Coordinates of C-alpha atoms and ligand atoms in Angstrom, one line a residue:
X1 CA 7.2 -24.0 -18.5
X2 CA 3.7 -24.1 -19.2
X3 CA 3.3 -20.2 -17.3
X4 CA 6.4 -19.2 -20.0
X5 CA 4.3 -20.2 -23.1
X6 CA 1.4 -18.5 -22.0
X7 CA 3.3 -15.2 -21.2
X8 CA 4.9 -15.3 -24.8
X9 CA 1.5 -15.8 -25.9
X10 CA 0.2 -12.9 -24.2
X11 CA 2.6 -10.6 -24.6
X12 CA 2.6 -11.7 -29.0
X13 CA -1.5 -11.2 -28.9
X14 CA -0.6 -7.6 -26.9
X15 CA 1.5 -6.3 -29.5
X16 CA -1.2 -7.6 -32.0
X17 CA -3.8 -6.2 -30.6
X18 CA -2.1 -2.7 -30.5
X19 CA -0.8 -3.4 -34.3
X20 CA -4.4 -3.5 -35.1
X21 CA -5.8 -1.3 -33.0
X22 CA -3.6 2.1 -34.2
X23 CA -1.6 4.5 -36.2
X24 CA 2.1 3.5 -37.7
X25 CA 3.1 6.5 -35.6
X26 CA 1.6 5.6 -31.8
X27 CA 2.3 1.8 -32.5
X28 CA 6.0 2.9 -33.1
X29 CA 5.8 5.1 -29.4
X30 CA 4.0 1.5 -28.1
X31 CA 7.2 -0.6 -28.6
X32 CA 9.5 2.0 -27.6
X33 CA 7.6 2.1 -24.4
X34 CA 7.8 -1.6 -24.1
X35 CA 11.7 -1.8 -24.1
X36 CA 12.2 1.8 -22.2
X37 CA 9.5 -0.4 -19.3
X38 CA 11.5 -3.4 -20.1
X39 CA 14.8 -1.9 -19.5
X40 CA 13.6 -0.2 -16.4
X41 CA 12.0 -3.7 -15.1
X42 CA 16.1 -5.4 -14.8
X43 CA 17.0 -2.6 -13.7
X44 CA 14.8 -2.4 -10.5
X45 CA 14.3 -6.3 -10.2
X46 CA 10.3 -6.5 -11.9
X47 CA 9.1 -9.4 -14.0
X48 CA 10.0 -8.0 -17.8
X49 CA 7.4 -9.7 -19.5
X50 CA 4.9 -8.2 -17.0
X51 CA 6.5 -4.7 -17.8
X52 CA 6.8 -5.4 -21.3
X53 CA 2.7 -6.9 -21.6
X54 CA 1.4 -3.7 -19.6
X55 CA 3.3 -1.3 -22.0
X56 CA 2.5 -3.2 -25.4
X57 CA -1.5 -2.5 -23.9
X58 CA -1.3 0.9 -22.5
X59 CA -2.4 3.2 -25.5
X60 CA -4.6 0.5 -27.5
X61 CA -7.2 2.7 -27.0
X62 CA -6.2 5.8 -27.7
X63 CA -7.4 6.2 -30.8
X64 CA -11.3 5.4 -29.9
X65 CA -13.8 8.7 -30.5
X66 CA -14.8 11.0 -27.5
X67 CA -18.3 9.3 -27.8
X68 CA -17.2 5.8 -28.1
X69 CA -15.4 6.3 -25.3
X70 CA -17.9 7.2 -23.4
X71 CA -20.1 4.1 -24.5
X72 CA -17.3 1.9 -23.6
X73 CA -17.2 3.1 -19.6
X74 CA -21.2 2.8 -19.8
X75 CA -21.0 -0.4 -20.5
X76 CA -18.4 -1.3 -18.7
X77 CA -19.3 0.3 -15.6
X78 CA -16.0 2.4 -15.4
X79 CA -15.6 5.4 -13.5
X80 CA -16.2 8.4 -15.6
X81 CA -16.1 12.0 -13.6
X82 CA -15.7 15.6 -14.5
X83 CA -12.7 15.2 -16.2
X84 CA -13.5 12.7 -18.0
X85 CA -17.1 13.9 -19.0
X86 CA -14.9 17.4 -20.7
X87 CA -11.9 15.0 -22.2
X88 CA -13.1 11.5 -23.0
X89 CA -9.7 10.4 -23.9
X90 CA -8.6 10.2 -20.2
X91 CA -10.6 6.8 -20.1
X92 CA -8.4 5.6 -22.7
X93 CA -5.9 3.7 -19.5
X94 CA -8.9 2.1 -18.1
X95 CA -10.6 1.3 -21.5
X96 CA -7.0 -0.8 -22.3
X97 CA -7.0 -2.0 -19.2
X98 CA -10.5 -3.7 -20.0
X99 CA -9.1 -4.5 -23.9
X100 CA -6.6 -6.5 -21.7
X101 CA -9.0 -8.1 -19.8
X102 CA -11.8 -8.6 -22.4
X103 CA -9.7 -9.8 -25.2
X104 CA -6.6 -10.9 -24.3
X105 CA -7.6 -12.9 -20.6
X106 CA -5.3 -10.6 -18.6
X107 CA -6.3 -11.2 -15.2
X108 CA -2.8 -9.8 -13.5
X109 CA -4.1 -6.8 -11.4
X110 CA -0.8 -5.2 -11.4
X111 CA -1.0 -5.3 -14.9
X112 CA -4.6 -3.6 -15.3
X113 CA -3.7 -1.2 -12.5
X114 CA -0.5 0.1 -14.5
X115 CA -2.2 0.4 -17.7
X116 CA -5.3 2.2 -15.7
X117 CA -3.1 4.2 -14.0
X118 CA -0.6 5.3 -16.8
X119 CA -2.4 9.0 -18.0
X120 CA -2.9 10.9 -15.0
X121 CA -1.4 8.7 -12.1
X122 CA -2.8 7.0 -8.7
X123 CA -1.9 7.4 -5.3
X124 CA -0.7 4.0 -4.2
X125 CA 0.2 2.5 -7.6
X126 CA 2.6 -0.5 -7.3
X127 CA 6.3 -0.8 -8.9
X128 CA 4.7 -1.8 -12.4
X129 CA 2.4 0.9 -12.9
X130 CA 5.3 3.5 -11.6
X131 CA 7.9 1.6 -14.2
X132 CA 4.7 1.8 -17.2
X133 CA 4.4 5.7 -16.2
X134 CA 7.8 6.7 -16.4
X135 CA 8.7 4.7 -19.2
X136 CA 5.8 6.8 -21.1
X137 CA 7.1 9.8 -20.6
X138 CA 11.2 9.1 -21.9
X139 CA 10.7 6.6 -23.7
X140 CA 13.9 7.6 -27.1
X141 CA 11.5 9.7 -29.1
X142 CA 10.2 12.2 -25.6
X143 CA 12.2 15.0 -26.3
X144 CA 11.7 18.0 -23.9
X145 CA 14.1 20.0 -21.3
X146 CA 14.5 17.7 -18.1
X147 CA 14.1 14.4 -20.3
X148 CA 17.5 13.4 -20.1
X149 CA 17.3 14.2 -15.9
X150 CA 14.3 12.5 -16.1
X151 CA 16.2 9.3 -17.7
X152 CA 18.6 9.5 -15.4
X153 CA 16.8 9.8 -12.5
X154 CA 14.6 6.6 -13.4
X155 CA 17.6 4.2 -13.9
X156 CA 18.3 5.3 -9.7
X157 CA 14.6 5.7 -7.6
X158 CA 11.1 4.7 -9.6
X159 CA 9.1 6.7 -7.0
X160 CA 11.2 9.8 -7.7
X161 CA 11.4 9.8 -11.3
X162 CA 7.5 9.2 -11.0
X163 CA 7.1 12.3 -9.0
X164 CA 9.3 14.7 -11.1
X165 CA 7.6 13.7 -14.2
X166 CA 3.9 14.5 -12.3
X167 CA 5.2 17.4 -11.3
X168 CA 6.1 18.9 -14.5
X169 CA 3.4 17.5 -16.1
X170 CA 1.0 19.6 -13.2
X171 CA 2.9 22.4 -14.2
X172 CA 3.2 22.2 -18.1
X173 CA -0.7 22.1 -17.8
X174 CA -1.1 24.8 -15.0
X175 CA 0.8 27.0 -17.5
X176 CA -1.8 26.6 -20.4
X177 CA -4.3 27.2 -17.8
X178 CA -5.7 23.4 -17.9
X179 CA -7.5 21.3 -15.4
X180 CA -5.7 19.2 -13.5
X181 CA -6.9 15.9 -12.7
X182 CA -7.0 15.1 -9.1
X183 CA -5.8 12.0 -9.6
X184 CA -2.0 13.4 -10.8
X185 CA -2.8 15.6 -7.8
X186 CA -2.8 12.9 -5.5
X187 CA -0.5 10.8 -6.9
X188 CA 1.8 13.2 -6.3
X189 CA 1.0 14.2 -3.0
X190 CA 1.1 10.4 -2.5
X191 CA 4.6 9.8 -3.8
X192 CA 5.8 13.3 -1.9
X193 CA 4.7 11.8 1.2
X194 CA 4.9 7.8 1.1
X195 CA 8.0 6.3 0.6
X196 CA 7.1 2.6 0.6
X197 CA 10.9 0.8 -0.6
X198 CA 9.8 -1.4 -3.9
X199 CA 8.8 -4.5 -3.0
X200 CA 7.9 -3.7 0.0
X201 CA 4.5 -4.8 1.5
X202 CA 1.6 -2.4 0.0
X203 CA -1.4 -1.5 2.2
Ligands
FE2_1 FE1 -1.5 7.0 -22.9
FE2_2 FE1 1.8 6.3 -24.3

């Protein structure tokens, strides 16, 4: 019982903190995410409120400047590489992921992981950060040529609508002659090779 309150309380001080935190427009995309992650979470047997609390998180830092940014991952020892160094707002998964941490006592890794992951992808990411991932990209308001496959193909198999979306995001940014990061790289190599059934024991 006691676990059930806490998670309502979570999940109400997420969607606060993202209320607070940004625009009318990408708080709007925040909840749509969170039911589109939701919905995906019955239908491939997650925890909803885990689904729900990594989406409600996932952007709450994506309206932070380049150079705060950049403090941020100082200062919190995060990872910052090439990529990164050129376009600051690719921290803005792991920056969440410590808002989460910092503010709001989320201490669920597969939680963090999903809303770290959620931008450019990671080879081994778990069911939750494959359900935050897709959800992000056709959630209602997504509204480009293979959404609606896209859609589909998420209600059926996770790890492939996880793939198809990397791989047309690889190429959408091939085509306007941008970097790619090598984490979507890998992820995708990841998910083209490994096939681990969900809920299946994770190395
Ligand atoms: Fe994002
Ligand atoms: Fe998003």
């Amino acid at each position: 019982m006691e676990d059930h309150a806490n998670a309502h309380t979570v999940i109400e001080n997420a969607d606060a903190l993202a209320r607070c935190r940004l625009s009318d427009g990408r708080y709007a995309h925040t909840l749509r995410v969170a039911d589109t992650a939701a919905d995906l979470a019955r239908i491939h047997n997650l925890d909803e409120g885990r689904a729900r609390l990594s989406a409600l998180v996932h952007d709450s830092a994506r309206e932070t400047e380049p150079e705060e940014f950049l403090r941020l991952a100082r200062e919190w020892d995060l990872p910052i590489g090439k990529p990164e160094r050129q376009s600051p707002k690719l921290l803005h998964g792991p920056v969440a992921a410590e808002l989460a941490r910092r503010e709001l006592g989320v201490e669920d890794r597969e939680v963090l992981e999903a809303v770290r992951a959620h931008t450019t992808g990671k080879p081994g990411m778990g069911p939750l950060a494959l359900a935050l991932y897709v959800a992000d990209k056709i959630e209602p308001a997504r509204d480009y040529p293979s959404v609606e496959r896209l859609r589909e193909l998420a209600k059926e198999d996770l790890h492939m609508a996880a793939a198809e979306s990397l791989r047309r995001a690889i190429a959408h940014n091939e085509g306007r002659g941008k970097d790619i990061h090598p984490s979507s790289r890998e992820a995708l190599e990841w998910l083209e090779a490994d096939r681990t059934p969900q809920g299946g024991v994770e190395q």
